[in-house]
Coordinates of C-alpha atoms and ligand atoms in Angstrom, one line a residue:
X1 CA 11.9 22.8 21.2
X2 CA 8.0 22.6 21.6
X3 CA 4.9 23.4 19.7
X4 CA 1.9 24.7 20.5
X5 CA 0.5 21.4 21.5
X6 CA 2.9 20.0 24.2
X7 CA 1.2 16.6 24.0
X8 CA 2.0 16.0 20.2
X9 CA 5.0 14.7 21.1
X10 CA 6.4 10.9 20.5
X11 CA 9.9 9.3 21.4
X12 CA 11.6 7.3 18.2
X13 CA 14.2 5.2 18.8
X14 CA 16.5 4.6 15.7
X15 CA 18.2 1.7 14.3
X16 CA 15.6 0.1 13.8
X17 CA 14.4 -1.5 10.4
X18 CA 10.6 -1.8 9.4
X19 CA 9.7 -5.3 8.8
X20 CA 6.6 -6.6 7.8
X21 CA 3.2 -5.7 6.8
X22 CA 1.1 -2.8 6.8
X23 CA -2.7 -2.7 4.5
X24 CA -3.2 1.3 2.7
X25 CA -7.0 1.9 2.0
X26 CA -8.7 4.3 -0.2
X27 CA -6.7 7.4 -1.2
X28 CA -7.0 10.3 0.8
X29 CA -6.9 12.7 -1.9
X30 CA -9.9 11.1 -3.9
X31 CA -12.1 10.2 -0.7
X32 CA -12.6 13.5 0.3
X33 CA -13.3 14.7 -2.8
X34 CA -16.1 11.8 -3.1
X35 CA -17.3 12.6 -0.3
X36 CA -17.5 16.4 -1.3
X37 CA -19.2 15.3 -4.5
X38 CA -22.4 12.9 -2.6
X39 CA -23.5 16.6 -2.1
X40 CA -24.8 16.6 -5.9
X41 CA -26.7 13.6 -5.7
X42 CA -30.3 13.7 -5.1
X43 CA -30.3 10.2 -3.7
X44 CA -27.4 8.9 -0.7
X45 CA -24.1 7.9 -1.8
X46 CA -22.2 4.4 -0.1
X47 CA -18.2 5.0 0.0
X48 CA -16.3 1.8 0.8
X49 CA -12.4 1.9 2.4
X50 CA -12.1 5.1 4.2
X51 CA -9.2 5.4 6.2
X52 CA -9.5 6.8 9.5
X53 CA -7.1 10.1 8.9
X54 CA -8.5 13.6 10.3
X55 CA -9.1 15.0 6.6
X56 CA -11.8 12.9 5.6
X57 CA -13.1 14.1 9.5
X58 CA -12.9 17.5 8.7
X59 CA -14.6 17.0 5.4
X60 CA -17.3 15.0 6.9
X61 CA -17.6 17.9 10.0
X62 CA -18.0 20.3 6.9
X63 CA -20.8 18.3 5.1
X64 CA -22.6 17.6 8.7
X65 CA -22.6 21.5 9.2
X66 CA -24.5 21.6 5.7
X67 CA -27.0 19.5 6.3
X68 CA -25.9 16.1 4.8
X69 CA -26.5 13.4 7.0
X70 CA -23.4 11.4 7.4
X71 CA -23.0 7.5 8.4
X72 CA -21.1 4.9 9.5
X73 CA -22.2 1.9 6.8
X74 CA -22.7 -2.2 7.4
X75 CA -19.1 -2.7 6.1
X76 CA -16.1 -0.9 7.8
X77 CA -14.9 1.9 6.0
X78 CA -18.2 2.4 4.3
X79 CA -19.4 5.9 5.0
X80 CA -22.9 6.5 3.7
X81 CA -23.6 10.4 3.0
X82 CA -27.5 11.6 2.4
X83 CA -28.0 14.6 1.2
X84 CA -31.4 15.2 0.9
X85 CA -32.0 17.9 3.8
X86 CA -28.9 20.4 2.1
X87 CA -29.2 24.0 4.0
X88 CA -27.0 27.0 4.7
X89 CA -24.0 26.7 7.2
X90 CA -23.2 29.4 9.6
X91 CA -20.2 31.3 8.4
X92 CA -18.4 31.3 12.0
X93 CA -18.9 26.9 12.1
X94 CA -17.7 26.9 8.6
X95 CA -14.5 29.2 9.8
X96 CA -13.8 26.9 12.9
X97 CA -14.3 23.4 11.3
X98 CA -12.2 24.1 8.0
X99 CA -9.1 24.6 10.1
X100 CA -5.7 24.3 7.8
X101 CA -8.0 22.3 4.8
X102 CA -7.5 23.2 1.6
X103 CA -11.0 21.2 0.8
X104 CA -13.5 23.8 1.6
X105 CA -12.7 25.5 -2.0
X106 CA -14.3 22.5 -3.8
X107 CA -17.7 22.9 -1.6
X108 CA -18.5 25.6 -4.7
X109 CA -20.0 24.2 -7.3
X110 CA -22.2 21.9 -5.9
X111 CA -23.1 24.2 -3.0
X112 CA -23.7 26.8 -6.3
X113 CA -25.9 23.9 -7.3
X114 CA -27.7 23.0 -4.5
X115 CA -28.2 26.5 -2.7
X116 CA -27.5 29.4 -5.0
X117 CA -24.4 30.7 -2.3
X118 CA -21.1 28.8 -1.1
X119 CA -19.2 30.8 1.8
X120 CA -15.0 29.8 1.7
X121 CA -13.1 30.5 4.6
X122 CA -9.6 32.3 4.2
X123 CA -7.4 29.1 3.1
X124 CA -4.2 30.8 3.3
X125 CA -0.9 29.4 2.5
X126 CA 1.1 26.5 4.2
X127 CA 4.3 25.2 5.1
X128 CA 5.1 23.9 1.5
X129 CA 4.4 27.0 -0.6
X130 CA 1.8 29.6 -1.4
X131 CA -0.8 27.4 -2.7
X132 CA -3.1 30.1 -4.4
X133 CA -6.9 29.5 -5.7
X134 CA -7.0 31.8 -8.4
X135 CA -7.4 29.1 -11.4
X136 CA -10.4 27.9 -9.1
X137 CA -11.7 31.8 -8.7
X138 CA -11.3 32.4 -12.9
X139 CA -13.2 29.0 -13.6
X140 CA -16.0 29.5 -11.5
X141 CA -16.4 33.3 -12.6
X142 CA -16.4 31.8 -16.2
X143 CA -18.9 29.5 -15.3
X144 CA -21.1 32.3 -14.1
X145 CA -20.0 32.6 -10.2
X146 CA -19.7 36.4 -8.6
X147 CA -17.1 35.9 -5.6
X148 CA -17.7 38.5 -3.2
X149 CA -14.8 38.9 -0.9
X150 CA -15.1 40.2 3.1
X151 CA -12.8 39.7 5.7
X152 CA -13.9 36.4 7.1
X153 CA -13.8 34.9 3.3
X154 CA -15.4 34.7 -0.1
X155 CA -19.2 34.6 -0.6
X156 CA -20.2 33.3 -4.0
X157 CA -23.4 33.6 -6.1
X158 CA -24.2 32.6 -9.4
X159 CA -27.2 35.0 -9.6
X160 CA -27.8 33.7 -13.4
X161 CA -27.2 30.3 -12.4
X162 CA -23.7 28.1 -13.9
X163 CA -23.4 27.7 -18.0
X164 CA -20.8 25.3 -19.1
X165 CA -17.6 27.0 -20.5
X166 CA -14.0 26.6 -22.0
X167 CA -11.6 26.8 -19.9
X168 CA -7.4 26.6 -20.2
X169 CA -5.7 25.7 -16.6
X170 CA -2.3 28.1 -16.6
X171 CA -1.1 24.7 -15.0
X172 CA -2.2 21.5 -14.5
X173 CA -3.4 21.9 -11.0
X174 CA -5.4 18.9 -8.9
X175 CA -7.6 21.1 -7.5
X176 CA -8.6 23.4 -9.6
X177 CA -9.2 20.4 -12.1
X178 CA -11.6 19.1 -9.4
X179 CA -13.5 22.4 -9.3
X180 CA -14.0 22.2 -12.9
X181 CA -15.9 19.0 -13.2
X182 CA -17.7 19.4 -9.9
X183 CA -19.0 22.4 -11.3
X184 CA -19.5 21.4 -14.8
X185 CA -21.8 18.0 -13.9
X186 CA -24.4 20.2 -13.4
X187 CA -24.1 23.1 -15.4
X188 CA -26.4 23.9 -18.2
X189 CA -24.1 23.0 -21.6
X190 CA -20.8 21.9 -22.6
X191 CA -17.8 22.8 -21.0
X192 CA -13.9 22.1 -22.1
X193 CA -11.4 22.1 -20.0
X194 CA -7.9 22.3 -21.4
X195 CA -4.3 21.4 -19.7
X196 CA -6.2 19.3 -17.2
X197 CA -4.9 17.5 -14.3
X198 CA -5.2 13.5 -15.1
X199 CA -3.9 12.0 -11.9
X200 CA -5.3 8.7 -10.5
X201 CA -7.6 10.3 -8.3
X202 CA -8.9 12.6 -10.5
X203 CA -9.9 9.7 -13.3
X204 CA -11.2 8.1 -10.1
X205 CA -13.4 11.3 -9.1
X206 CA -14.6 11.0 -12.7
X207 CA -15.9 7.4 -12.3
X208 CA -17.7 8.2 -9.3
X209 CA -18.8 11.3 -11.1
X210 CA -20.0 9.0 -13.8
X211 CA -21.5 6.6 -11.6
X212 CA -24.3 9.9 -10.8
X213 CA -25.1 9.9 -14.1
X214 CA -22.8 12.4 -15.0
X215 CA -21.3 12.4 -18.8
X216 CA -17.8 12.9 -18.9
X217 CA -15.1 12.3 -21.7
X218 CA -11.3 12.1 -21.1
X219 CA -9.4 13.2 -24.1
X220 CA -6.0 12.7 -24.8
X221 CA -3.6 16.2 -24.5
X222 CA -5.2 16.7 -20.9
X223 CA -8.7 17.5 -22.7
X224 CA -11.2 16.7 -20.4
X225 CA -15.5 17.3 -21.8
X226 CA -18.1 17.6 -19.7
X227 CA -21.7 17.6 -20.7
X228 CA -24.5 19.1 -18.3
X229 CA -26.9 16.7 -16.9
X230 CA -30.3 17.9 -15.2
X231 CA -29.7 15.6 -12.0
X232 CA -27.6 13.4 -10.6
X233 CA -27.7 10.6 -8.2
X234 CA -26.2 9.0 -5.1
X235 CA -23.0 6.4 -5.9
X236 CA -21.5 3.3 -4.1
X237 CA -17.6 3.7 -5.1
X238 CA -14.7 1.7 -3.6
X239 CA -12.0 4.1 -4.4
X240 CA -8.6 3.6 -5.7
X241 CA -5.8 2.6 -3.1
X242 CA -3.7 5.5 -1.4
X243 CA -0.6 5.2 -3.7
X244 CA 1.1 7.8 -2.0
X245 CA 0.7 6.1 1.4
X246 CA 2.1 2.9 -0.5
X247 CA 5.1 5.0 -1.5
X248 CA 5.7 6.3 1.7
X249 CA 6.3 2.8 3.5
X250 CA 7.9 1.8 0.1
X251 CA 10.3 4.6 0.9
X252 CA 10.6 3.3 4.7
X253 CA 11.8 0.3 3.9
X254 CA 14.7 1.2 2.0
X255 CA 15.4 3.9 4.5
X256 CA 15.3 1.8 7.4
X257 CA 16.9 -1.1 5.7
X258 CA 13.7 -2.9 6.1
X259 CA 11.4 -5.2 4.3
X260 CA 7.5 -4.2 3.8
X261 CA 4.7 -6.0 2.0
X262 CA 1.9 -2.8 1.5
X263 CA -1.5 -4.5 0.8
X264 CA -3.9 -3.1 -1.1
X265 CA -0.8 -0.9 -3.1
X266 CA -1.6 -1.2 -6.8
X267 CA 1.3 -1.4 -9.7
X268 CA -0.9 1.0 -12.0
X269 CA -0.9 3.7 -10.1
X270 CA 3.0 3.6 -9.5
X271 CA 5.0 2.5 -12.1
X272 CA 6.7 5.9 -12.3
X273 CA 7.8 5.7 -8.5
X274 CA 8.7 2.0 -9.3
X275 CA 11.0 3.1 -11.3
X276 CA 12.8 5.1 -9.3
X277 CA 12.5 2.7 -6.2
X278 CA 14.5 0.4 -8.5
X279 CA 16.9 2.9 -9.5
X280 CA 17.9 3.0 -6.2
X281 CA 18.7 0.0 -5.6
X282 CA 15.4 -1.2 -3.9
X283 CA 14.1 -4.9 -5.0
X284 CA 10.0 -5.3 -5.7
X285 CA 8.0 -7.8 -5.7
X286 CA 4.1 -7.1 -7.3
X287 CA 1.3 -9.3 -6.2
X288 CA -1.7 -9.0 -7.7
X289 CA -5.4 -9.9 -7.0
X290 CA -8.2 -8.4 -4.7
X291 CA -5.9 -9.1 -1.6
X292 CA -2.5 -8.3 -3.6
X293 CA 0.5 -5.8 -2.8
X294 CA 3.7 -4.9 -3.1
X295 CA 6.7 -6.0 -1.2
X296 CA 9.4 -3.2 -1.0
X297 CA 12.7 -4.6 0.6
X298 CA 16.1 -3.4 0.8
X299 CA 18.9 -5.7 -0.9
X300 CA 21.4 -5.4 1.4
X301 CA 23.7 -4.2 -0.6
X302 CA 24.8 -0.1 -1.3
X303 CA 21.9 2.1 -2.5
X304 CA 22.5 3.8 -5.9
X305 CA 22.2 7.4 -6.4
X306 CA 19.2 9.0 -8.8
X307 CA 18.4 12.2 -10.3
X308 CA 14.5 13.2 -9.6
X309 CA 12.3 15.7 -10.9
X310 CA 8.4 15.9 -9.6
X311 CA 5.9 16.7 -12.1
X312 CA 2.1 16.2 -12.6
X313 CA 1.1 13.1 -13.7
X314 CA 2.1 10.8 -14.9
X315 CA 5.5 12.3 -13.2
X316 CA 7.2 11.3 -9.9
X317 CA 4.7 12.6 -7.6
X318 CA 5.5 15.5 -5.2
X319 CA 4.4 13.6 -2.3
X320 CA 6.6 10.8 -2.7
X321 CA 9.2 13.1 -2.7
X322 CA 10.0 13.3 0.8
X323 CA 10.2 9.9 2.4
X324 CA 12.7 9.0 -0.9
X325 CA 15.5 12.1 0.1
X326 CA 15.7 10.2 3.3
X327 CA 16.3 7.1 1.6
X328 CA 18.2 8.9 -0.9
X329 CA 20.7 9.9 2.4
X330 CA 21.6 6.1 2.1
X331 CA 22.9 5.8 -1.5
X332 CA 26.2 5.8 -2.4
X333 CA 27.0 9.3 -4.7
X334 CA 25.2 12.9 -5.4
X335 CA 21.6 12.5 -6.2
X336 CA 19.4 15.2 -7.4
X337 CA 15.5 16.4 -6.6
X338 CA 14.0 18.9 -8.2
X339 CA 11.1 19.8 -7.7
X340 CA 8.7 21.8 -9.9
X341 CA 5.2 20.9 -8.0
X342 CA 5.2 23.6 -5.1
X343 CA 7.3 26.0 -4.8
X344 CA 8.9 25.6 -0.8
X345 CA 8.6 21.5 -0.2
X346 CA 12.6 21.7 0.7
X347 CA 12.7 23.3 3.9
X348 CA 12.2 19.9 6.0
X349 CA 15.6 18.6 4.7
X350 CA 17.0 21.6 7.3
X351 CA 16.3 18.9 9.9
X352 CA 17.7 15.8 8.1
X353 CA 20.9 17.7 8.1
X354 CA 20.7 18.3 12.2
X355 CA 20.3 14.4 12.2
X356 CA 23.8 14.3 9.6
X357 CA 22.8 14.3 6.5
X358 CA 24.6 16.1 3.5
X359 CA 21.6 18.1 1.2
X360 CA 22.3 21.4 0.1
X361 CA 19.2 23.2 -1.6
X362 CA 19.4 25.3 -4.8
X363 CA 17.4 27.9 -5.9
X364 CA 18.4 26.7 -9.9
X365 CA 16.3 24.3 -11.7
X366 CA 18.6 21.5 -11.2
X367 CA 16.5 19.1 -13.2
X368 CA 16.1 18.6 -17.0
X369 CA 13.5 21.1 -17.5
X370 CA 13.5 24.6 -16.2
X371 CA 10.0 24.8 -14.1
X372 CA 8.3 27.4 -12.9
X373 CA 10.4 28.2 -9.7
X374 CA 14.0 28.8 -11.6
X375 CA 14.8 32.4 -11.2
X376 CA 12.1 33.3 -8.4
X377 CA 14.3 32.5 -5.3
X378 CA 13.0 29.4 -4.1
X379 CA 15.1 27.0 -2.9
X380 CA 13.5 24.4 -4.8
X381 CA 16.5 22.1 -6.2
X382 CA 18.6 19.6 -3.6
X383 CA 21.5 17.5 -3.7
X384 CA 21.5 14.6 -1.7
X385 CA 25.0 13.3 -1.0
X386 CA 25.5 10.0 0.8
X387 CA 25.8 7.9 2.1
X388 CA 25.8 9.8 5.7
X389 CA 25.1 8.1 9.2
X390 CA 22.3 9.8 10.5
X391 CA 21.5 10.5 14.7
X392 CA 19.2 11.0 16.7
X393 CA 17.5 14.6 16.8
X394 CA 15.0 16.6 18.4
X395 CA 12.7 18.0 14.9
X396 CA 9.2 19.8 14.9
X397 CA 6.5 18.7 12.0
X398 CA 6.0 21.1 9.5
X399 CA 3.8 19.0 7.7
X400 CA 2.2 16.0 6.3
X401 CA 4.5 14.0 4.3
X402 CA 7.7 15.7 5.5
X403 CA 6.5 14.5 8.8
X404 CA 6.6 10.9 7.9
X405 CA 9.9 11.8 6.5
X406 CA 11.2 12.8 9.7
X407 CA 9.7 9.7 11.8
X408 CA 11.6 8.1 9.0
X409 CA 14.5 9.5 9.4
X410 CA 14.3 9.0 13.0
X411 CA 13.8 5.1 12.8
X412 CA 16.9 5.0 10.8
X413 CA 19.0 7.3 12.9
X414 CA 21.5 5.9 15.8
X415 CA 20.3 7.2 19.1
X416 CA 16.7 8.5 20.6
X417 CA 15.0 11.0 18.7
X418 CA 11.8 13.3 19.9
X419 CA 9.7 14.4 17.6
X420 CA 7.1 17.8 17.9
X421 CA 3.6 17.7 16.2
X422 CA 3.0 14.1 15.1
X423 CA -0.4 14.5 14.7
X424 CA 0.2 16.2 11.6
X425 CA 0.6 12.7 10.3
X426 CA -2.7 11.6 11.3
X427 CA -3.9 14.0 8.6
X428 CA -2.9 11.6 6.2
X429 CA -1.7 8.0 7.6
X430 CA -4.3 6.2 9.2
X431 CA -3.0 4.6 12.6
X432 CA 0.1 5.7 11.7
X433 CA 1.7 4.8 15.3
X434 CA -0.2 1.2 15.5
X435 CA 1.1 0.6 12.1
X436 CA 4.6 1.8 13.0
X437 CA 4.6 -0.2 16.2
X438 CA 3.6 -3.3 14.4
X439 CA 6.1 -2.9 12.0
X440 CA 8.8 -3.1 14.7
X441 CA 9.5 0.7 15.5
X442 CA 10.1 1.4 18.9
X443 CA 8.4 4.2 19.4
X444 CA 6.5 5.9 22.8
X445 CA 4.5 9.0 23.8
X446 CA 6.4 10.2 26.7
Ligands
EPZ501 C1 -3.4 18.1 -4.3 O1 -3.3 19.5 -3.9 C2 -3.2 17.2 -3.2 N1 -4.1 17.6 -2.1 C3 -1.7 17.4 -2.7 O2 -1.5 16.5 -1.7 C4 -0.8 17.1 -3.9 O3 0.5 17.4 -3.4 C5 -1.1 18.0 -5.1 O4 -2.5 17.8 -5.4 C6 -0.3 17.7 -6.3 O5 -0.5 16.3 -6.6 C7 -5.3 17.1 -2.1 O6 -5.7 16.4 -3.0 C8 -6.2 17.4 -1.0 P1 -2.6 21.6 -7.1 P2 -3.8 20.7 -4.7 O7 -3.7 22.5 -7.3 O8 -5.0 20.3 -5.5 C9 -0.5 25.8 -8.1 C10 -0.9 15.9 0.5 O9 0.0 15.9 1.3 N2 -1.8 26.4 -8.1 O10 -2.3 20.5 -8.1 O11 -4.0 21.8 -3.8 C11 -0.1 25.4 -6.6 O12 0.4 26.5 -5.9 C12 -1.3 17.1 -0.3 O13 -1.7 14.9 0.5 C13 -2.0 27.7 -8.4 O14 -1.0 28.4 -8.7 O15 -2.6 20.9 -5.7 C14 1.0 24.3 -6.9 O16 2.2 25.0 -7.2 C15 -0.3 18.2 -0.2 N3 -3.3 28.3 -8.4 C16 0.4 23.7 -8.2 O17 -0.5 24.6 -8.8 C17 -4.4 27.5 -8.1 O18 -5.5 28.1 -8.1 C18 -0.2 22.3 -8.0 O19 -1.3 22.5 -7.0 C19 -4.2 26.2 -7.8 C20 -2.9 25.6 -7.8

C-alpha cells in the first residue's frame, strides 16, 4: 500500500497506553480565520498561541502573496500580520499555494473591501463529503458581489461596492457564518443573519472582530447583527484553546487505556463532549486557572457503550467524532454514531475493521432526529460493537481527524502497524509525533 508521497510514512507499535501530558494552543479553526481577518485592519494585528500546524502556513503563504507582511512576534506563537501595503495576487500563486484549503473562500470580503476583486481557486470536494460553497456564493451576491466563474476559479467584484443585508443560512454552516461577518464589518448598513453558526470559534472570531472596532450583536435563536463600520483596526487576540485537539487526546486516552493531562483544554468549550467521555466510562478531572487542564484517564474497568449524534453547536462536534469510534471499539455493547454534519465522515472506520473491529455503517438516520443525509445514500450512520481486540494494520490517511484516529487505533492495536500519509495530521496537530513520542508511543519513520 503507498501514497503518493513514499516518505509520509511512520511505523506504530501498538499496545501501548498514552501517559502523561501534552499542552493544545490556540484553535486551528479560529486562528486562521484571525489571521484572515488582520486583512481588514488598517493598522497591524498581534495574534498570540499559534500552533505550528501547516493550515495556519498555508493561510499565512496566502496573506504573504497579498501583500500583508507577516511576522514572527517577541512572544512564541505570536504572529504579527501588517497589512498596510494590500495588492493583487497572481492567480497561478494563489492556485498553487491554496492547495486542499478550504480557507481561500473567506479571503472575499475583505479582499472585496480592500481591492474591489477576490480571485478563489477551485476548492473542490474532500475525503469527508462534498463540502459545497453555495450559502457563501448567495451571501456575498446579496451583499452586492458579481462571481464571475472561469476555469481556474471564481473572480469576484462588487462593482457597486458591499450593502449590508438579511440573510437566512439553509444550515448552520461554520463557514459560511464566517463569510457573513467578515463581509458585513465593513459593509455600508445593517445586515441580519439568521440560523447562524454559534460555535466557540466563531464567538471567538467575533471578539477579535470587535476588538477592530467592529459592532456586532449575538442574539439568541442563532440571530447574529452586524452594523457597518467605516474602518477598522489592527487587534492583539489570544484565541480560545483548540478544543477539538483536547478531545482528540481525551479520546486517546480511553482508547489506549491511557492517562492524559491536556493543558490549556478548557471545560466551556466541552461540556457536551464531557458528557459523552463520561458516558463511556472515562473519569475527568478539570483544573482550572491560566495554566489549567483536563486530565482524561481510563478507569480500568469495562467501557460503557453510547449512542452519538454530531450536530452544530452546542452538539457533539463532528470532529470529535472519530478518535471516540475508536474508543467506542473498547466498550462493552452496540453503540451508535450518527452523524448529520458531513455527509461521508464514515469511510475511515473501513480500516478499523482491517485492524478487527466490528462497525457496520448505515445509510438510515440511526440517531434521534432524521438529518439531512437519511434517504440520500450516504452511509452516514455506524454501529460500533465491542469490545473487539484490535491488530496491527497497514492503513492510508484519508484525512485530518480520521488520521489521528487511525494512529490511534494503531497505538492500541497488538502488533506493528505502518501508517501512509501522516502528514495529513500536521494539518491540524501541532508536533504531533514529538507529542506522541513523549507521551510514550513507540513510534518511528522507517
Ligand atoms: C468548519 O468547516 C471546520 N473547518 C471543520 O473542521 C468542521 O468540521 C466544520 O466547520 C463543522 O464544525 C474550519 O474551520 C477550517 P461548515 P466548514 O460550513 O466551515 C454544508 C477540521 O478537521 N455546507 O459548517 O467548511 C457542508 O457541506 C475541519 O478541522 C453547504 O452545504 O464547515 C456541511 O455538510 C474539517 N454549503 C455543513 O454545511 C456551504 O456553502 C457544515 O459545513 C457551506 C457548507
Amino acid at each position: 500500500m503507498t501514497t503518493d508521497r513514499p516518505n509520509d510514512v511512520l511505523r506504530v507499535y501498538g499496545n501501548t497506553p498514552l501517559r502523561g501530558e501534552v499542552r493544545v494552543r490556540g484553535a486551528k479553526n479560529l486562528v486562521s480565520k484571525a489571521m484572515v481577518a488582520a486583512l481588514l485592519g488598517n493598522t497591524r494585528s498581534h495574534l498570540y498561541d499559534v500552533p505550528r500546524i501547516r493550515d495556519v502556513e498555508v493561510v499565512r503563504g496566502l496573506l504573504e502573496l497579498h501583500g500583508v507582511r507577516v511576522t514572527d512576534g517577541a512572544e512564541p506563537g505570536e504572529l504579527v500580520l501588517d497589512p498596510t501595503n494590500v495588492e493583487r495576487a497572481n492567480v497561478d500563486e494563489i492556485n498553487v499555494h491554496a492547495g486542499s484549503s478550504r480557507i481561500p473562500i473567506l479571503f472575499c470580503g475583505p479582499l472585496l473591501h480592500r481591492l474591489g476583486h477576490a480571485f478563489i481557486p477551485d476548492l473542490g470536494g474532500c475525503h469527508i463529503g462534498d463540502r459545497p460553497i453555495d450559502f457563501h456564493l448567495a451571501a456575498l451576491r446579496q451583499f452586492g458581489a458579481v462571481v464571475d466563474k472561469t476555469p481556474q476559479g471564481m473572480h469576484i467584484t462588487a462593482p457597486n461596492g458591499l450593502q449590508g443585508t438579511k440573510f437566512e443560512l439553509p444550515y448552520p454552516s461554520v463557514g459560511a457564518t464566517e463569510q457573513v461577518l467578515l463581509t458585513a464589518v465593513l459593509a455600508d448598513g445593517v445586515t441580519e443573519l439568521r440560523n447562524a453558526a454559534v460555535e466557540p470559534e466563531i464567538i471567538d472570531l467575533i471578539c477579535v472582530l470587535q476588538k477592530m472596532g467592529a459592532i456586532i450583536t449575538v442574539h439568541t435563536d442563532r440571530v447574529i447583527e452586524i452594523e457597518g463600520v467605516k474602518r477598522l483596526e489592527g487587534y492583539r487576540h489570544r484565541p480560545i484553546p483548540d478544543r477539538i485537539e483536547a478531545a482528540s487526546w481525551g479520546a486517546a486516552a480511553l482508547a489506549t487505556g491511557g492517562d492524559l493531562f491536556v493543558r490549556g483544554a478548557r471545560q466551556a468549550d466541552m461540556m457536551t463532549f464531557l458528557n459523552v467521555f463520561r458516558s463511556v466510562g472515562g473519569q475527568l478531572e478539570i483544573h482550572d486557572g491560566p495554566d489549567g487542564g483536563i486530565r482524561f484517564y481510563h478507569p480500568g474497568d469495562e467501557l460503557r457503550a453510547v449512542a452519538i449524534e454530531t450536530d452544530v453547536h452546542p452538539g457533539f462536534m463532528t470532529d470529535w467524532q472519530q478518535p471516540m469510534v475508536v474508543a467506542l471499539t473498547q466498550a462493552r455493547g452496540l453503540s451508535i454514531m450518527h452523524e448529520t454534519v458531513y455527509e461521508r465522515r464514515l469511510g475511515y472506520t473501513e480500516a478499523l475493521n482491517q485492524m478487527g473491529a466490528t462497525i457496520q455503517t448505515y445509510r438510515e438516520c440511526l440517531g434521534g432526529t432524521p438529518c439531512r443525509f437519511g434517504r440520500r445514500n450516504f452511509r452516514h450512520s455506524a454501529v460500533i460493537a465491542g469490545p473487539t481486540k484490535l491488530h496491527a494494520t497497514d492503513v492510508v490517511i484519508p484525512d485530518l481527524r480520521a488520521g489521528f484516529a487511525h494512529v490511534i487505533a494503531a497505538l492500541a492495536a497488538e502488533g506493528c502497524s505502518t501508517v501512509y500519509g501522516v502528514s495529513l495530521i500536521n494539518r491540524g496537530y501541532e508536533d504531533f509525533e514529538a507529542k506522541l513520542a513523549g507521551l510514550g508511543a513507540h513510534i518511528e519513520r522507517p
